[in-house]
mmCIF file of C-alpha atoms in Angstrom:
data_model
loop_
_atom_site.group_PDB
_atom_site.id
_atom_site.type_symbol
_atom_site.label_atom_id
_atom_site.label_comp_id
_atom_site.label_asym_id
_atom_site.label_seq_id
_atom_site.Cartn_x
_atom_site.Cartn_y
_atom_site.Cartn_z
ATOM 1 C CA UNK W 63 123.087 93.366 79.775
ATOM 2 C CA UNK W 64 125.947 93.162 82.271
ATOM 3 C CA UNK W 65 126.025 90.306 84.746
ATOM 4 C CA UNK W 66 124.264 91.009 88.051
ATOM 5 C CA UNK W 67 126.410 90.394 91.120
ATOM 6 C CA UNK W 68 123.386 89.524 93.272
ATOM 7 C CA UNK W 69 122.293 86.917 90.712
ATOM 8 C CA UNK W 70 125.777 85.400 90.564
ATOM 9 C CA UNK W 71 126.906 85.650 94.187
ATOM 10 C CA UNK W 72 125.317 85.400 97.619
ATOM 11 C CA UNK W 73 126.207 89.010 98.469
ATOM 12 C CA UNK W 74 127.533 88.297 101.965
ATOM 13 C CA UNK W 75 127.601 85.667 104.711
ATOM 14 C CA UNK W 76 124.295 83.840 104.320
ATOM 15 C CA UNK W 77 122.478 83.601 107.670
ATOM 16 C CA UNK W 78 119.155 82.354 106.288
ATOM 17 C CA UNK W 79 117.846 81.397 102.873
ATOM 18 C CA UNK W 80 114.582 80.108 101.486
ATOM 19 C CA UNK W 81 113.150 79.841 97.981
ATOM 20 C CA UNK W 82 112.246 83.516 97.792
ATOM 21 C CA UNK W 83 114.940 85.416 99.645
ATOM 22 C CA UNK W 84 118.124 85.330 101.693
ATOM 23 C CA UNK W 85 119.484 87.255 104.680
ATOM 24 C CA UNK W 86 123.194 88.077 104.601
ATOM 25 C CA UNK W 87 125.611 89.653 107.072
ATOM 26 C CA UNK W 88 127.943 92.260 105.568
ATOM 27 C CA UNK W 89 131.611 92.487 106.579
ATOM 28 C CA UNK W 90 131.717 96.268 107.098
ATOM 29 C CA UNK W 91 134.519 97.341 109.447
ATOM 30 C CA UNK W 92 132.578 100.376 110.694
ATOM 31 C CA UNK W 93 129.155 98.742 110.905
ATOM 32 C CA UNK W 94 129.146 95.376 112.680
ATOM 33 C CA UNK W 95 125.680 93.899 112.245
ATOM 34 C CA UNK W 96 125.000 95.476 108.822
ATOM 35 C CA UNK W 97 122.612 93.003 107.162
ATOM 36 C CA UNK W 98 120.883 92.789 103.796
ATOM 37 C CA UNK W 99 117.705 90.994 102.816
ATOM 38 C CA UNK W 100 118.013 90.060 99.145
ATOM 39 C CA UNK W 101 115.159 88.857 96.953
ATOM 40 C CA UNK W 102 116.512 85.832 95.063
ATOM 41 C CA UNK W 103 114.891 86.596 91.684
ATOM 42 C CA UNK W 104 116.199 89.508 89.647
ATOM 43 C CA UNK W 105 113.620 92.290 89.938
ATOM 44 C CA UNK W 106 114.525 95.955 90.442
ATOM 45 C CA UNK W 107 111.643 97.452 92.435
ATOM 46 C CA UNK W 108 109.281 96.547 95.284
ATOM 47 C CA UNK W 109 106.318 97.133 92.956
ATOM 48 C CA UNK W 110 107.717 94.562 90.524
ATOM 49 C CA UNK W 111 106.722 91.992 93.165
ATOM 50 C CA UNK W 112 103.186 90.721 93.677
ATOM 51 C CA UNK W 113 101.538 92.161 96.801
ATOM 52 C CA UNK W 114 101.923 88.830 98.669
ATOM 53 C CA UNK W 115 105.627 88.757 97.801
ATOM 54 C CA UNK W 116 106.094 92.340 99.048
ATOM 55 C CA UNK W 117 104.537 91.251 102.352
ATOM 56 C CA UNK W 118 106.863 88.271 102.651
ATOM 57 C CA UNK W 119 109.895 90.451 101.974
ATOM 58 C CA UNK W 120 108.922 93.196 104.425
ATOM 59 C CA UNK W 121 108.010 90.650 107.092
ATOM 60 C CA UNK W 122 111.549 89.306 106.784
ATOM 61 C CA UNK W 123 113.016 92.816 106.894
ATOM 62 C CA UNK W 124 111.101 93.394 110.131
ATOM 63 C CA UNK W 125 112.288 90.059 111.554
ATOM 64 C CA UNK W 126 115.899 91.089 110.942
ATOM 65 C CA UNK W 127 115.156 94.496 112.465
ATOM 66 C CA UNK W 128 113.820 92.721 115.563
ATOM 67 C CA UNK W 129 116.967 90.603 115.805
ATOM 68 C CA UNK W 130 119.202 93.668 115.429
ATOM 69 C CA UNK W 131 117.320 95.580 118.110
ATOM 70 C CA UNK W 132 117.343 92.654 120.529
ATOM 71 C CA UNK W 133 121.038 91.860 120.216
ATOM 72 C CA UNK W 134 122.717 95.164 119.329
ATOM 73 C CA UNK W 135 120.369 97.666 120.985
ATOM 74 C CA UNK W 136 121.188 100.428 118.513
ATOM 75 C CA UNK W 137 120.186 104.060 118.778
ATOM 76 C CA UNK W 138 118.271 103.692 115.503
ATOM 77 C CA UNK W 139 117.688 101.226 112.683
ATOM 78 C CA UNK W 140 118.211 102.454 109.119
ATOM 79 C CA UNK W 141 116.333 100.653 106.325
ATOM 80 C CA UNK W 142 116.890 101.339 102.624
ATOM 81 C CA UNK W 143 116.209 99.852 99.208
ATOM 82 C CA UNK W 144 118.266 101.841 96.707
ATOM 83 C CA UNK W 145 119.740 99.665 93.942
ATOM 84 C CA UNK W 146 121.045 102.435 91.703
ATOM 85 C CA UNK W 147 124.239 100.497 91.061
ATOM 86 C CA UNK W 148 122.875 96.975 91.483
ATOM 87 C CA UNK W 149 119.211 97.071 90.408
ATOM 88 C CA UNK W 150 118.383 93.726 92.026
ATOM 89 C CA UNK W 151 115.946 94.176 94.909
ATOM 90 C CA UNK W 152 117.788 94.195 98.258
ATOM 91 C CA UNK W 153 117.205 95.901 101.597
ATOM 92 C CA UNK W 154 119.963 97.390 103.706
ATOM 93 C CA UNK W 155 119.479 97.096 107.494
ATOM 94 C CA UNK W 156 122.011 99.114 109.424
ATOM 95 C CA UNK W 157 122.143 99.370 113.225
ATOM 96 C CA UNK W 158 123.145 102.944 114.028
ATOM 97 C CA UNK W 159 124.865 104.312 117.127
ATOM 98 C CA UNK W 160 125.570 107.880 118.179
ATOM 99 C CA UNK W 161 129.320 107.137 118.078
ATOM 100 C CA UNK W 162 129.322 105.450 114.664
ATOM 101 C CA UNK W 163 131.272 106.747 111.672
ATOM 102 C CA UNK W 164 128.434 108.877 110.186
ATOM 103 C CA UNK W 165 125.817 109.485 112.902
ATOM 104 C CA UNK W 166 123.424 111.279 112.661
ATOM 105 C CA UNK W 167 123.913 111.335 108.898
ATOM 106 C CA UNK W 168 123.170 108.397 106.599
ATOM 107 C CA UNK W 169 126.056 105.949 106.166
ATOM 108 C CA UNK W 170 126.420 107.163 102.546
ATOM 109 C CA UNK W 171 127.246 110.731 103.622
ATOM 110 C CA UNK W 172 130.682 112.061 104.567
ATOM 111 C CA UNK W 173 132.399 110.367 107.504
ATOM 112 C CA UNK W 174 131.984 112.227 110.803
ATOM 113 C CA UNK W 175 134.459 110.364 112.999
ATOM 114 C CA UNK W 176 136.363 107.121 113.529
ATOM 115 C CA UNK W 177 134.656 104.909 116.106
ATOM 116 C CA UNK W 178 137.011 103.728 118.860
ATOM 117 C CA UNK W 179 138.453 100.253 118.255
ATOM 118 C CA UNK W 180 137.317 98.886 121.612
ATOM 119 C CA UNK W 181 133.731 99.937 120.868
ATOM 120 C CA UNK W 182 133.823 98.240 117.471
ATOM 121 C CA UNK W 183 135.303 95.109 119.060
ATOM 122 C CA UNK W 184 132.482 95.028 121.608
ATOM 123 C CA UNK W 185 129.948 95.247 118.787
ATOM 124 C CA UNK W 186 131.680 92.550 116.737
ATOM 125 C CA UNK W 187 131.543 90.304 119.806
ATOM 126 C CA UNK W 188 127.738 90.406 119.473
ATOM 127 C CA UNK W 189 127.740 88.856 115.995
ATOM 128 C CA UNK W 190 127.405 85.215 117.141
ATOM 129 C CA UNK W 191 124.298 86.202 119.112
ATOM 130 C CA UNK W 192 123.027 88.190 116.120
ATOM 131 C CA UNK W 193 123.419 85.216 113.766
ATOM 132 C CA UNK W 194 121.405 83.089 116.198
ATOM 133 C CA UNK W 195 118.702 85.740 116.621
ATOM 134 C CA UNK W 196 118.311 86.318 112.867
ATOM 135 C CA UNK W 197 117.762 82.597 112.276
ATOM 136 C CA UNK W 198 115.357 82.402 115.215
ATOM 137 C CA UNK W 199 113.231 85.345 114.016
ATOM 138 C CA UNK W 200 113.353 84.363 110.341
ATOM 139 C CA UNK W 201 112.265 80.811 111.152
ATOM 140 C CA UNK W 202 109.171 82.131 112.885
ATOM 141 C CA UNK W 203 106.083 82.275 110.680
ATOM 142 C CA UNK W 204 104.510 85.182 112.596
ATOM 143 C CA UNK L 168 112.479 115.660 125.302
ATOM 144 C CA UNK L 169 112.782 118.103 122.402
ATOM 145 C CA UNK L 170 109.718 118.797 120.286
ATOM 146 C CA UNK L 171 109.327 116.533 117.255
ATOM 147 C CA UNK L 172 108.918 118.395 113.989
ATOM 148 C CA UNK L 173 106.838 115.592 112.451
ATOM 149 C CA UNK L 174 104.466 115.703 115.433
ATOM 150 C CA UNK L 175 104.117 119.460 115.202
ATOM 151 C CA UNK L 176 104.119 120.044 111.424
ATOM 152 C CA UNK L 177 102.870 118.231 108.343
ATOM 153 C CA UNK L 178 106.399 117.813 106.967
ATOM 154 C CA UNK L 179 105.547 118.890 103.405
ATOM 155 C CA UNK L 180 102.674 119.493 101.007
ATOM 156 C CA UNK L 181 100.035 117.010 102.115
ATOM 157 C CA UNK L 182 98.730 114.990 99.139
ATOM 158 C CA UNK L 183 96.772 112.420 101.169
ATOM 159 C CA UNK L 184 96.007 111.882 104.829
ATOM 160 C CA UNK L 185 94.046 109.367 106.849
ATOM 161 C CA UNK L 186 93.928 108.520 110.554
ATOM 162 C CA UNK L 187 97.129 106.509 110.458
ATOM 163 C CA UNK L 188 99.440 108.231 107.989
ATOM 164 C CA UNK L 189 99.993 111.011 105.490
ATOM 165 C CA UNK L 190 101.741 111.356 102.131
ATOM 166 C CA UNK L 191 103.646 114.582 101.529
ATOM 167 C CA UNK L 192 105.465 116.061 98.551
ATOM 168 C CA UNK L 193 108.860 117.597 99.360
ATOM 169 C CA UNK L 194 110.013 120.855 97.760
ATOM 170 C CA UNK L 195 113.519 119.686 96.811
ATOM 171 C CA UNK L 196 114.999 121.713 93.946
ATOM 172 C CA UNK L 197 117.070 118.779 92.673
ATOM 173 C CA UNK L 198 114.475 116.067 93.188
ATOM 174 C CA UNK L 199 111.031 116.929 91.843
ATOM 175 C CA UNK L 200 108.668 114.180 92.974
ATOM 176 C CA UNK L 201 110.477 113.435 96.252
ATOM 177 C CA UNK L 202 107.695 112.180 98.554
ATOM 178 C CA UNK L 203 107.510 111.004 102.139
ATOM 179 C CA UNK L 204 105.024 108.698 103.815
ATOM 180 C CA UNK L 205 104.807 109.697 107.472
ATOM 181 C CA UNK L 206 103.167 107.641 110.220
ATOM 182 C CA UNK L 207 101.022 110.086 112.187
ATOM 183 C CA UNK L 208 101.791 108.701 115.673
ATOM 184 C CA UNK L 209 105.249 109.244 117.135
ATOM 185 C CA UNK L 210 107.031 105.894 116.936
ATOM 186 C CA UNK L 211 110.677 105.513 115.883
ATOM 187 C CA UNK L 212 110.903 102.102 114.211
ATOM 188 C CA UNK L 213 108.881 99.852 111.891
ATOM 189 C CA UNK L 214 108.923 97.148 114.568
ATOM 190 C CA UNK L 215 107.308 99.559 117.029
ATOM 191 C CA UNK L 216 104.173 99.144 114.902
ATOM 192 C CA UNK L 217 101.844 96.170 115.085
ATOM 193 C CA UNK L 218 102.224 93.795 112.114
ATOM 194 C CA UNK L 219 98.902 95.006 110.615
ATOM 195 C CA UNK L 220 100.078 98.616 110.887
ATOM 196 C CA UNK L 221 103.384 97.772 109.177
ATOM 197 C CA UNK L 222 101.391 96.275 106.312
ATOM 198 C CA UNK L 223 99.226 99.382 105.996
ATOM 199 C CA UNK L 224 102.301 101.611 105.925
ATOM 200 C CA UNK L 225 104.205 99.543 103.366
ATOM 201 C CA UNK L 226 101.120 99.199 101.187
ATOM 202 C CA UNK L 227 100.962 102.989 101.089
ATOM 203 C CA UNK L 228 104.696 103.239 100.337
ATOM 204 C CA UNK L 229 104.150 100.878 97.407
ATOM 205 C CA UNK L 230 101.151 102.895 96.201
ATOM 206 C CA UNK L 231 103.288 106.033 96.117
ATOM 207 C CA UNK L 232 106.034 104.077 94.346
ATOM 208 C CA UNK L 233 103.471 103.036 91.723
ATOM 209 C CA UNK L 234 102.380 106.643 91.233
ATOM 210 C CA UNK L 235 106.003 107.808 90.903
ATOM 211 C CA UNK L 236 106.817 105.119 88.346
ATOM 212 C CA UNK L 237 103.684 105.808 86.308
ATOM 213 C CA UNK L 238 104.104 109.570 86.139
ATOM 214 C CA UNK L 239 107.840 110.211 86.352
ATOM 215 C CA UNK L 240 109.241 107.004 84.813
ATOM 216 C CA UNK L 241 112.482 107.179 86.795
ATOM 217 C CA UNK L 242 115.556 105.030 86.273
ATOM 218 C CA UNK L 243 115.148 103.735 89.838
ATOM 219 C CA UNK L 244 113.093 104.285 92.958
ATOM 220 C CA UNK L 245 114.954 104.791 96.244
ATOM 221 C CA UNK L 246 113.148 103.920 99.487
ATOM 222 C CA UNK L 247 114.537 104.639 102.942
ATOM 223 C CA UNK L 248 113.480 104.862 106.575
ATOM 224 C CA UNK L 249 116.363 106.443 108.478
ATOM 225 C CA UNK L 250 115.197 108.828 111.211
ATOM 226 C CA UNK L 251 118.542 109.433 112.886
ATOM 227 C CA UNK L 252 117.781 113.131 113.227
ATOM 228 C CA UNK L 253 113.976 112.923 113.433
ATOM 229 C CA UNK L 254 113.132 109.577 115.051
ATOM 230 C CA UNK L 255 109.492 109.683 113.980
ATOM 231 C CA UNK L 256 108.728 106.922 111.476
ATOM 232 C CA UNK L 257 108.780 108.256 107.905
ATOM 233 C CA UNK L 258 109.678 106.792 104.535
ATOM 234 C CA UNK L 259 111.576 108.674 101.854
ATOM 235 C CA UNK L 260 110.551 107.883 98.249
ATOM 236 C CA UNK L 261 112.917 109.409 95.721
ATOM 237 C CA UNK L 262 112.604 109.009 91.953
ATOM 238 C CA UNK L 263 116.140 108.722 90.601
ATOM 239 C CA UNK L 264 117.446 109.549 87.127
ATOM 240 C CA UNK L 265 120.860 108.946 85.585
ATOM 241 C CA UNK L 266 121.299 112.713 85.183
ATOM 242 C CA UNK L 267 120.248 113.652 88.717
ATOM 243 C CA UNK L 268 122.529 115.407 91.204
ATOM 244 C CA UNK L 269 123.909 112.241 92.845
ATOM 245 C CA UNK L 270 123.276 109.276 90.539
ATOM 246 C CA UNK L 271 124.281 106.461 90.952
ATOM 247 C CA UNK L 272 125.060 107.346 94.558
ATOM 248 C CA UNK L 273 122.444 107.832 97.273
ATOM 249 C CA UNK L 274 121.082 111.384 97.519
ATOM 250 C CA UNK L 275 122.882 111.742 100.865
ATOM 251 C CA UNK L 276 126.326 111.263 99.281
ATOM 252 C CA UNK L 277 128.469 113.965 97.660
ATOM 253 C CA UNK L 278 126.928 115.789 94.701
ATOM 254 C CA UNK L 279 128.034 114.423 91.311
ATOM 255 C CA UNK L 280 126.674 117.110 88.993
ATOM 256 C CA UNK L 281 124.112 119.872 88.538
ATOM 257 C CA UNK L 282 121.119 118.672 86.521
ATOM 258 C CA UNK L 283 120.272 120.965 83.584
ATOM 259 C CA UNK L 284 117.539 123.490 84.363
ATOM 260 C CA UNK L 285 115.378 122.467 81.404
ATOM 261 C CA UNK L 286 115.407 118.846 82.562
ATOM 262 C CA UNK L 287 114.375 119.857 86.090
ATOM 263 C CA UNK L 288 111.616 122.084 84.639
ATOM 264 C CA UNK L 289 110.277 119.169 82.591
ATOM 265 C CA UNK L 290 110.174 117.027 85.735
ATOM 266 C CA UNK L 291 108.486 119.766 87.778
ATOM 267 C CA UNK L 292 105.846 119.995 85.046
ATOM 268 C CA UNK L 293 104.854 116.426 85.967
ATOM 269 C CA UNK L 294 103.947 117.312 89.549
ATOM 270 C CA UNK L 295 100.233 118.042 88.890
ATOM 271 C CA UNK L 296 99.913 114.564 87.330
ATOM 272 C CA UNK L 297 101.870 113.091 90.240
ATOM 273 C CA UNK L 298 99.565 114.673 92.823
ATOM 274 C CA UNK L 299 96.578 113.186 90.998
ATOM 275 C CA UNK L 300 98.192 109.742 90.711
ATOM 276 C CA UNK L 301 99.211 109.615 94.385
ATOM 277 C CA UNK L 302 95.649 110.345 95.479
ATOM 278 C CA UNK L 303 94.276 107.819 92.998
ATOM 279 C CA UNK L 304 96.604 105.008 94.167
ATOM 280 C CA UNK L 305 96.290 105.859 97.871
ATOM 281 C CA UNK L 306 92.487 105.878 97.646
ATOM 282 C CA UNK L 307 92.536 102.334 96.282
ATOM 283 C CA UNK L 308 92.089 99.634 98.905
ATOM 284 C CA UNK L 309 94.079 96.991 96.958
#
């Protein structure tokens, strides 16, 4: 079996980590604020987790969604667990805007446009606040 | 505000429905077994639901995932809540196979190949068993 990159590496800038999972920020030039929630153990599917573990993971996904909405105020949040290439359970959380590179299509579809540099710079300027909000939400037990 | 197609129509062949949500089977020629779990009320995001409602929805998503794995034995399950075009909360559940039209890319990316007709026919032949399994899992309170 080939080595798994999410077993060997963090998979991004770690914003929060506990025994079960970690939240990372992805350096995607077109999508400032793109986060992933990665289950630490190597399992491929949600239903490979125990029901309590699924709840913990989705609670964290929703906490990151809350942080993204509060700070970035996107048009829409996109959530996905795919893992066809890296079958190690991880959730993509992507804040979407009507002027982003693929809207209204998924980010995996053909590019629709290039977002203006000043818009992307404004969004990148929100990342310090996003880091703070992710930690604040993820540290909350509710 | 434009009419919402998931408020006005079922969105597919309804396999299961309760007061909160419904499970539909999508007639996608390349993806036999493609299901959606649709929240009945018009809300855009997971975090627009109460925490208990999020749990109900994700439990149902996992029940459909279990049915898909049992019956179709896919290489991978893909889960996604996007809603950029139809901002009414719905989850895509797509059983993926190494010989499917887009593998290993997401189904929204460029087509990689045409799956052989006999393979697609074999998968379509599983749909009666899938319908039965979805109802069986969704009717279980666990």
